[in-house]
Structures are given as C-alpha cells and as structure tokens.
Amino acid sequence: MPVLTRLIPSPVVVDIRPGALDGLAGLLADQRISSNGKLAFAISGGSGAALRERFAPELPNADWYEVGGGTIDDAIKLADAMKSGRYDAVVGLGGGKIIDCAKFAAARIGLPLVAVATNLSHDGLCSPVATLDNDAGRGSYGVPNPIAVVIDLDVIREAPARFVRSGIGDAISNISAVRDWELGHEVRGEDIDGLAAAIARQAGEAVLRHPGDVGDDSFLQVLAEGLVLTGISMSVAGDSRPASGACHEINHAFDLLFPKRAASHGEQCGLGAAFATHLRGDAETAGLMAEVLKRHGLPVLPTDIGFDEDEFLKVVEYAPQTRPGRYTILEHLDLSTDQIRDAYADYAQAVSS
Ligand SMILES: [Zn+2]
C-alpha cells in the first residue's frame, strides 16, 4: 500500500484574532499542552511585567523567567534556569527575541514551546529556526516547531509600528526567495518542494496585494497568518529555503558588515527582495514591491536606512558569502563591482520615479 499523503509538522493550536489572549489560560490547560498548569513563561524584563501581572493570577502553577537579551548565552541561561522545574511546556510571551530565546531553551530541555507573539517583526514565530546573536554575529539554530501559536491582534496594534512593519518586509521577501529556489531548480537541478513554495509564495502575495495597513485588523490578520504560514513552509521544506534567498543574504550582509548600524530584519529583507527582483529583470514585481514597501513606511533604498551607495555595493558583493551553497540570483549573475553599481543605479532610478 503506497503512502498517499505526508504528515506536516505543525502546531496543534493556531489562534490569531483580536482578543486571543483572553483565551490563553484555557488554551494552555488543553491536556495536549498542560493539564496541571506547570508552565515556564519566558518574558522580557520590560513589557513582560504587565503581562505577568495579567496572567499570574489565572496560572498559579506557572513560573516566570525574565529573558536577558537575544544572544545564544541568554538562551542557554534561560534553559539552565528552567531545566529543573519539571514543566509541561515553555511559553514564550513577547516579541521576536523572547520567542527565539524561548524556542532555543525549550528545545534544549526537551519541552514543547507555546509561542505567544506580541509583535510581528519576522517570520520566526512559528518556524523551526531560532535566530540568536553569537560571537560570530548572528546564528540560525534548528529547533522544533512550536506546539501552539497565539497572536492577539489587539496586542499587535499596541506594539511599536516599526516592529509590525518589519514583518511586512519579511513576508514580501518570500516572493523573491521562492523565485531564487525555482532558479536553483532550473539551473542546478536542486530539489524544490512545491507545497512549501506554494505556502510561502501565497503568504507573501497576500501581504503584497492587501490594500490595508498596520492600523487595520484585516491587514494584521493577513500579515500574522502569512508569517505563521511562512514558518510552516520552512518545516515542510526542512530548511529556510522557501523564505530566504538573495533577500536574506543581503540582510545577513548588512548585519555582518555593519553590526552596529544594521536596521531591522524585515526592513533589510524587504529592500533586498525588491533589489533582487529588479536584478531578475522582473520590473513589474520589483516596482510593485517598492510601491508597497514605501506605502508601509519601509525602506526601498539603502539611504532610507542610513547607508550610502558604496556601502550598499559592499553589502551586495559580500551577500553570497553569508549563505555558502545557497543559489540565488546573486550567485547566478555573479556580478562584478561595476556591474553591481550599474544595476543599483538602474534600480534606484526605477523605484524613485
Ligand atoms: Zn526572514
């Protein structure tokens, strides 16, 4: 008997809506997560206090841990602090850094993770990757997918708009990343997973083509769902390929060459995606991406985030080294510095008009 379908690792609960946090205590009491309430919460030292005050009375058996920052050392410290507690699950309650730290810590001590996101800064909410700063800059660590994902759109609306906007750039960059994957398939015979590509691309297209903005619930719903689905597309593929191509190589190059001045993940990925799409010769999509990024207050030119043209040329030139083995439009064209300069001049003119 042939196996006719496949199983996809995915959360048992996805709850994305205004007011979702009101149901958090009940959701955690689900017997698949924690019937006795022995939970380890990871929160930030700042805004985490208010969340703790809100949930501690409903969850008397939970313990609360403040996360120091977004480094691998912070994540290891968190795991060490939690490991003797006999918990059923770890709950990451906060922004991207908190969730990344909680994901890593939960994986290290062998517990499932519940991700409760208070902003939408990137697609790591539900992905099998934890991104943490280390001595070499920034690393991606493989971890299991969260067992549950909760996003309260009322809370997202209160988050600093910059963090929510960052998620838009990350979601839109899927479209460019999937094109890079297709290129790798066509040119080098790389395996492509059609389901993972479809999920990632649809998530990006839905955000790209939605007429709303971060002030409206229907847009936030599509953005939050898009970021969660992007994470699942990575689980389907088994790596970050559906959501990370030249766009993310450019992002990593900004982080590595200018660690003190780098902008947010989504700001850099969105810009990288528009530029990579331009390099691919797809002027129509590149133009639409640039228009949408601008409409949401995201950068389309390096100068929008404080980098001059020469610095950007260095970023693009260095980008392929950030992901050895990943084939994208940058590796495909293998441009010289002068060719990058010309391509950038074309791009800058196209998106500024
Ligand atoms: Zn990303």
Short mmCIF file of C-alpha atoms and ligand atoms in Angstrom, two decimals:
data_model
loop_
_atom_site.label_atom_id
_atom_site.label_comp_id
_atom_site.label_asym_id
_atom_site.label_seq_id
_atom_site.Cartn_x
_atom_site.Cartn_y
_atom_site.Cartn_z
CA MET A 1 0.00 0.00 0.00
CA PRO A 2 1.67 3.26 -1.05
CA VAL A 3 1.73 6.23 1.30
CA LEU A 4 -0.63 8.64 -0.39
CA THR A 5 -0.08 11.72 1.75
CA ARG A 6 2.53 13.05 4.09
CA LEU A 7 2.32 14.47 7.59
CA ILE A 8 3.46 18.02 8.14
CA PRO A 9 4.92 19.08 11.49
CA SER A 10 2.66 21.90 12.61
CA PRO A 11 1.20 23.41 15.80
CA VAL A 12 -1.84 21.74 17.39
CA VAL A 13 -3.38 25.17 18.03
CA VAL A 14 -3.18 28.38 15.97
CA ASP A 15 -5.23 31.22 17.44
CA ILE A 16 -4.92 34.55 15.61
CA ARG A 17 -7.61 37.14 16.34
CA PRO A 18 -8.42 40.27 18.33
CA GLY A 19 -8.73 39.27 21.99
CA ALA A 20 -6.90 35.94 21.59
CA LEU A 21 -5.00 36.48 24.86
CA ASP A 22 -8.28 36.30 26.79
CA GLY A 23 -8.35 32.61 25.96
CA LEU A 24 -4.68 31.92 26.76
CA ALA A 25 -5.12 30.31 30.19
CA GLY A 26 -7.82 27.99 28.83
CA LEU A 27 -5.75 27.11 25.79
CA LEU A 28 -2.74 26.23 27.95
CA ALA A 29 -4.92 23.96 30.09
CA ASP A 30 -5.58 21.85 26.99
CA GLN A 31 -4.38 18.39 28.00
CA ARG A 32 -2.13 18.22 24.96
CA ILE A 33 -0.21 21.19 26.40
CA SER A 34 -0.50 21.28 30.21
CA SER A 35 -3.42 19.92 32.19
CA ASN A 36 -1.89 20.84 35.58
CA GLY A 37 -0.59 24.31 34.67
CA LYS A 38 3.12 23.57 35.29
CA LEU A 39 4.44 26.06 32.78
CA ALA A 40 7.63 28.06 32.41
CA PHE A 41 6.98 31.51 30.99
CA ALA A 42 9.76 33.45 29.26
CA ILE A 43 9.09 37.19 29.25
CA SER A 44 11.05 40.39 28.73
CA GLY A 45 12.34 42.39 31.67
CA GLY A 46 10.45 45.47 30.46
CA SER A 47 6.97 45.00 28.98
CA GLY A 48 6.83 41.42 30.32
CA ALA A 49 5.94 42.65 33.82
CA ALA A 50 2.48 43.82 32.76
CA LEU A 51 1.79 40.52 31.02
CA ARG A 52 2.89 38.61 34.11
CA GLU A 53 0.58 40.68 36.28
CA ARG A 54 -2.27 39.91 33.94
CA PHE A 55 -1.76 36.13 33.73
CA ALA A 56 -0.15 35.12 37.03
CA PRO A 57 -3.46 35.01 38.99
CA GLU A 58 -5.04 32.68 36.42
CA LEU A 59 -1.95 30.45 36.26
CA PRO A 60 -0.82 29.88 39.87
CA ASN A 61 1.40 26.89 38.99
CA ALA A 62 3.39 28.79 36.38
CA ASP A 63 6.88 30.16 36.94
CA TRP A 64 8.15 33.32 35.29
CA TYR A 65 11.60 33.87 33.82
CA GLU A 66 12.96 37.14 32.53
CA VAL A 67 14.99 36.82 29.34
CA GLY A 68 18.21 38.85 29.38
CA GLY A 69 18.51 39.55 25.65
CA GLY A 70 18.69 37.90 22.24
CA THR A 71 22.02 36.08 22.43
CA ILE A 72 22.83 32.39 22.49
CA ASP A 73 24.19 32.91 26.03
CA ASP A 74 20.85 34.38 27.13
CA ALA A 75 19.05 31.38 25.65
CA ILE A 76 21.38 28.89 27.38
CA LYS A 77 20.99 30.72 30.70
CA LEU A 78 17.22 30.55 30.28
CA ALA A 79 17.36 26.81 29.59
CA ASP A 80 19.59 26.24 32.63
CA ALA A 81 17.21 28.19 34.87
CA MET A 82 14.19 26.25 33.60
CA LYS A 83 15.58 22.73 33.41
CA SER A 84 14.96 21.59 36.99
CA GLY A 85 11.33 22.78 37.08
CA ARG A 86 9.51 19.67 35.75
CA TYR A 87 7.43 21.75 33.41
CA ASP A 88 4.97 20.54 30.79
CA ALA A 89 5.85 23.31 28.35
CA VAL A 90 7.68 26.59 27.85
CA VAL A 91 5.63 29.65 26.91
CA GLY A 92 7.46 32.42 25.04
CA LEU A 93 5.40 35.55 25.65
CA GLY A 94 6.75 38.65 23.94
CA GLY A 95 8.49 39.93 20.80
CA GLY A 96 10.81 38.17 18.38
CA LYS A 97 13.84 37.99 20.70
CA ILE A 98 11.86 36.48 23.56
CA ILE A 99 10.33 33.86 21.29
CA ASP A 100 13.70 32.99 19.72
CA CYS A 101 15.27 32.57 23.17
CA ALA A 102 12.31 30.55 24.44
CA LYS A 103 12.37 28.31 21.34
CA PHE A 104 16.02 27.51 21.81
CA ALA A 105 15.66 26.97 25.58
CA ALA A 106 12.62 24.70 25.13
CA ALA A 107 14.44 22.61 22.52
CA ARG A 108 17.49 22.32 24.78
CA ILE A 109 15.49 20.97 27.71
CA GLY A 110 13.22 18.83 25.56
CA LEU A 111 9.94 20.67 26.18
CA PRO A 112 7.31 21.86 23.70
CA LEU A 113 7.04 25.59 23.09
CA VAL A 114 3.94 27.76 23.03
CA ALA A 115 4.68 30.97 21.08
CA VAL A 116 2.61 33.99 22.13
CA ALA A 117 3.75 36.86 19.92
CA THR A 118 3.28 40.48 20.94
CA ASN A 119 4.64 41.88 17.68
CA LEU A 120 5.08 40.71 14.09
CA SER A 121 8.70 41.59 13.45
CA HIS A 122 9.59 38.47 11.43
CA ASP A 123 8.50 35.03 10.28
CA GLY A 124 10.20 33.21 13.15
CA LEU A 125 7.02 32.99 15.26
CA CYS A 126 6.25 29.52 14.02
CA SER A 127 9.41 28.44 12.22
CA PRO A 128 11.80 25.57 13.03
CA VAL A 129 14.64 28.07 13.46
CA ALA A 130 15.80 30.21 16.40
CA THR A 131 17.83 33.28 15.42
CA LEU A 132 20.27 34.33 18.13
CA ASP A 133 23.30 36.61 18.32
CA ASN A 134 26.59 34.83 18.94
CA ASP A 135 30.29 35.70 18.94
CA ALA A 136 30.41 35.40 15.14
CA GLY A 137 27.47 37.81 14.69
CA ARG A 138 24.12 36.07 14.31
CA GLY A 139 23.32 32.38 14.01
CA SER A 140 20.30 30.30 12.97
CA TYR A 141 19.68 27.26 15.18
CA GLY A 142 17.36 24.43 14.20
CA VAL A 143 14.58 23.76 16.75
CA PRO A 144 11.18 22.01 16.67
CA ASN A 145 8.15 23.98 15.51
CA PRO A 146 6.02 25.49 18.32
CA ILE A 147 3.18 23.29 19.61
CA ALA A 148 0.83 26.28 19.70
CA VAL A 149 0.84 29.83 18.34
CA VAL A 150 -1.25 32.64 19.77
CA ILE A 151 -1.38 36.14 18.31
CA ASP A 152 -3.74 38.72 19.78
CA LEU A 153 -4.34 41.41 17.16
CA ASP A 154 -5.40 43.89 19.88
CA VAL A 155 -1.92 43.48 21.39
CA ILE A 156 -0.23 43.73 17.98
CA ARG A 157 -1.99 47.03 17.32
CA GLU A 158 -0.42 48.39 20.53
CA ALA A 159 3.11 47.26 19.56
CA PRO A 160 5.55 49.84 18.16
CA ALA A 161 4.56 50.19 14.48
CA ARG A 162 8.17 49.68 13.41
CA PHE A 163 8.15 46.09 14.67
CA VAL A 164 4.91 45.28 12.91
CA ARG A 165 6.12 46.87 9.67
CA SER A 166 9.27 44.78 9.82
CA GLY A 167 7.12 41.66 9.42
CA ILE A 168 5.72 43.07 6.17
CA GLY A 169 9.20 43.20 4.62
CA ASP A 170 9.94 39.65 5.77
CA ALA A 171 6.63 38.31 4.36
CA ILE A 172 7.01 40.06 1.00
CA SER A 173 10.56 38.74 0.66
CA ASN A 174 9.09 35.21 0.33
CA ILE A 175 8.14 36.02 -3.26
CA SER A 176 11.75 36.71 -4.17
CA ALA A 177 13.04 33.76 -2.11
CA VAL A 178 10.75 31.32 -3.94
CA ARG A 179 11.92 32.68 -7.31
CA ASP A 180 15.50 32.02 -6.19
CA TRP A 181 14.52 28.48 -5.25
CA GLU A 182 12.97 27.97 -8.71
CA LEU A 183 16.17 29.31 -10.28
CA GLY A 184 18.23 26.81 -8.27
CA HIS A 185 15.90 24.07 -9.50
CA GLU A 186 16.09 25.15 -13.16
CA VAL A 187 19.82 25.85 -13.33
CA ARG A 188 21.29 23.38 -10.89
CA GLY A 189 18.65 20.69 -10.56
CA GLU A 190 18.11 21.49 -6.86
CA ASP A 191 15.07 19.74 -5.35
CA ILE A 192 12.13 22.08 -4.94
CA ASP A 193 9.15 21.32 -2.72
CA GLY A 194 6.04 22.58 -4.49
CA LEU A 195 3.91 22.67 -1.35
CA ALA A 196 6.44 24.65 0.67
CA ALA A 197 6.92 27.04 -2.25
CA ALA A 198 3.15 27.50 -2.64
CA ILE A 199 2.59 28.23 1.07
CA ALA A 200 5.45 30.74 1.25
CA ARG A 201 4.55 32.47 -2.01
CA GLN A 202 0.85 32.79 -1.17
CA ALA A 203 1.71 34.27 2.22
CA GLY A 204 3.93 36.87 0.53
CA GLU A 205 1.42 37.64 -2.23
CA ALA A 206 -1.43 38.10 0.25
CA VAL A 207 0.55 40.71 2.17
CA LEU A 208 1.86 42.36 -1.01
CA ARG A 209 -1.61 42.74 -2.52
CA HIS A 210 -3.63 43.65 0.58
CA PRO A 211 -4.74 47.28 0.32
CA GLY A 212 -4.84 47.89 4.11
CA ASP A 213 -2.15 48.92 6.54
CA VAL A 214 -0.94 48.18 10.08
CA GLY A 215 -3.80 50.20 11.58
CA ASP A 216 -6.47 47.82 10.35
CA ASP A 217 -7.42 44.41 11.65
CA SER A 218 -8.00 42.72 8.30
CA PHE A 219 -4.45 43.60 7.24
CA LEU A 220 -2.95 42.50 10.57
CA GLN A 221 -4.85 39.20 10.30
CA VAL A 222 -3.41 38.50 6.84
CA LEU A 223 0.08 39.56 7.92
CA ALA A 224 0.05 37.44 11.11
CA GLU A 225 -1.33 34.41 9.27
CA GLY A 226 1.18 34.96 6.47
CA LEU A 227 4.09 34.93 8.92
CA VAL A 228 2.81 31.80 10.68
CA LEU A 229 2.30 30.00 7.36
CA THR A 230 5.79 31.04 6.27
CA GLY A 231 7.16 29.30 9.36
CA ILE A 232 5.21 26.18 8.43
CA SER A 233 6.52 26.34 4.85
CA MET A 234 10.03 26.07 6.33
CA SER A 235 9.00 22.97 8.30
CA VAL A 236 7.58 21.46 5.11
CA ALA A 237 10.81 22.17 3.23
CA GLY A 238 13.05 21.14 6.11
CA ASP A 239 15.04 24.38 5.90
CA SER A 240 14.59 28.11 5.37
CA ARG A 241 14.75 27.92 1.55
CA PRO A 242 11.12 28.96 0.84
CA ALA A 243 11.57 32.19 2.81
CA SER A 244 15.24 33.02 2.39
CA GLY A 245 17.13 33.78 -0.82
CA ALA A 246 19.13 36.75 -2.10
CA CYS A 247 16.85 38.98 0.03
CA HIS A 248 18.13 37.32 3.20
CA GLU A 249 21.74 37.12 2.00
CA ILE A 250 21.61 40.91 1.62
CA ASN A 251 20.04 41.17 5.09
CA HIS A 252 22.77 38.98 6.62
CA ALA A 253 25.47 41.02 4.86
CA PHE A 254 24.09 44.24 6.41
CA ASP A 255 24.15 42.52 9.84
CA LEU A 256 27.66 41.14 9.46
CA LEU A 257 29.38 44.13 7.80
CA PHE A 258 27.64 46.80 9.88
CA PRO A 259 26.57 45.12 13.12
CA LYS A 260 26.12 48.41 14.98
CA ARG A 261 24.18 50.20 12.27
CA ALA A 262 22.04 47.43 10.82
CA ALA A 263 18.30 48.10 10.51
CA SER A 264 15.61 45.55 11.39
CA HIS A 265 15.43 42.10 9.76
CA GLY A 266 12.27 42.88 7.78
CA GLU A 267 13.44 46.32 6.67
CA GLN A 268 16.60 44.83 5.19
CA CYS A 269 14.87 41.76 3.72
CA GLY A 270 12.16 43.86 2.04
CA LEU A 271 14.74 46.13 0.43
CA GLY A 272 16.83 43.09 -0.51
CA ALA A 273 13.79 41.43 -2.10
CA ALA A 274 12.93 44.48 -4.23
CA PHE A 275 16.55 44.78 -5.39
CA ALA A 276 16.88 41.04 -6.10
CA THR A 277 13.61 41.11 -8.05
CA HIS A 278 14.96 44.01 -10.09
CA LEU A 279 18.16 42.01 -10.79
CA ARG A 280 15.99 39.16 -12.00
CA GLY A 281 14.60 41.52 -14.66
CA ASP A 282 11.07 41.45 -13.25
CA ALA A 283 10.49 45.20 -13.33
CA GLU A 284 6.75 44.90 -12.73
CA THR A 285 7.02 42.92 -9.48
CA ALA A 286 10.03 44.95 -8.29
CA GLY A 287 8.03 48.14 -8.89
CA LEU A 288 5.01 46.78 -7.01
CA MET A 289 7.19 45.64 -4.10
CA ALA A 290 8.85 49.06 -3.87
CA GLU A 291 5.49 50.84 -4.01
CA VAL A 292 4.04 48.64 -1.25
CA LEU A 293 7.14 48.88 0.97
CA LYS A 294 7.03 52.68 0.67
CA ARG A 295 3.33 52.77 1.45
CA HIS A 296 4.02 50.91 4.71
CA GLY A 297 6.91 53.22 5.60
CA LEU A 298 9.57 50.60 4.86
CA PRO A 299 12.86 51.39 3.11
CA VAL A 300 13.40 50.76 -0.61
CA LEU A 301 16.80 52.45 -0.88
CA PRO A 302 19.81 51.91 1.39
CA THR A 303 19.86 55.64 2.07
CA ASP A 304 16.43 55.22 3.72
CA ILE A 305 18.21 53.27 6.49
CA GLY A 306 21.37 55.36 6.60
CA PHE A 307 23.69 53.55 4.17
CA ASP A 308 25.31 55.23 1.19
CA GLU A 309 25.64 53.70 -2.25
CA ASP A 310 29.21 52.42 -1.78
CA GLU A 311 28.23 50.69 1.45
CA PHE A 312 25.32 49.01 -0.30
CA LEU A 313 27.58 47.83 -3.14
CA LYS A 314 29.79 46.20 -0.49
CA VAL A 315 26.73 44.55 1.05
CA VAL A 316 25.60 43.10 -2.28
CA GLU A 317 29.10 41.95 -3.16
CA TYR A 318 29.53 40.24 0.23
CA ALA A 319 26.00 38.78 0.39
CA PRO A 320 26.67 35.38 -1.32
CA GLN A 321 29.29 34.56 1.32
CA THR A 322 26.71 34.75 4.08
CA ARG A 323 25.00 31.54 2.89
CA PRO A 324 27.54 29.32 1.17
CA GLY A 325 25.77 26.79 -1.02
CA ARG A 326 22.53 28.71 -1.41
CA TYR A 327 21.95 29.50 -5.07
CA THR A 328 20.16 32.79 -5.72
CA ILE A 329 20.06 35.46 -8.40
CA LEU A 330 23.26 36.90 -6.85
CA GLU A 331 25.26 33.69 -7.34
CA HIS A 332 23.63 33.20 -10.74
CA LEU A 333 24.64 36.63 -12.12
CA ASP A 334 27.96 36.72 -10.21
CA LEU A 335 28.22 40.47 -10.83
CA SER A 336 31.45 42.46 -10.69
CA THR A 337 31.54 45.61 -8.53
CA ASP A 338 30.98 47.78 -11.62
CA GLN A 339 28.05 45.66 -12.72
CA ILE A 340 26.50 45.93 -9.25
CA ARG A 341 26.99 49.70 -9.41
CA ASP A 342 25.17 49.88 -12.76
CA ALA A 343 22.38 47.59 -11.60
CA TYR A 344 21.94 49.65 -8.46
CA ALA A 345 21.79 52.90 -10.46
CA ASP A 346 19.02 51.37 -12.62
CA TYR A 347 17.18 50.10 -9.56
CA ALA A 348 17.41 53.43 -7.71
CA GLN A 349 16.06 55.26 -10.73
CA ALA A 350 13.24 52.77 -11.24
CA VAL A 351 11.99 52.85 -7.64
CA SER A 352 12.38 56.60 -7.19
CA SER A 353 10.25 57.54 -10.19
ZN ZN B 1 13.29 36.44 7.42
#
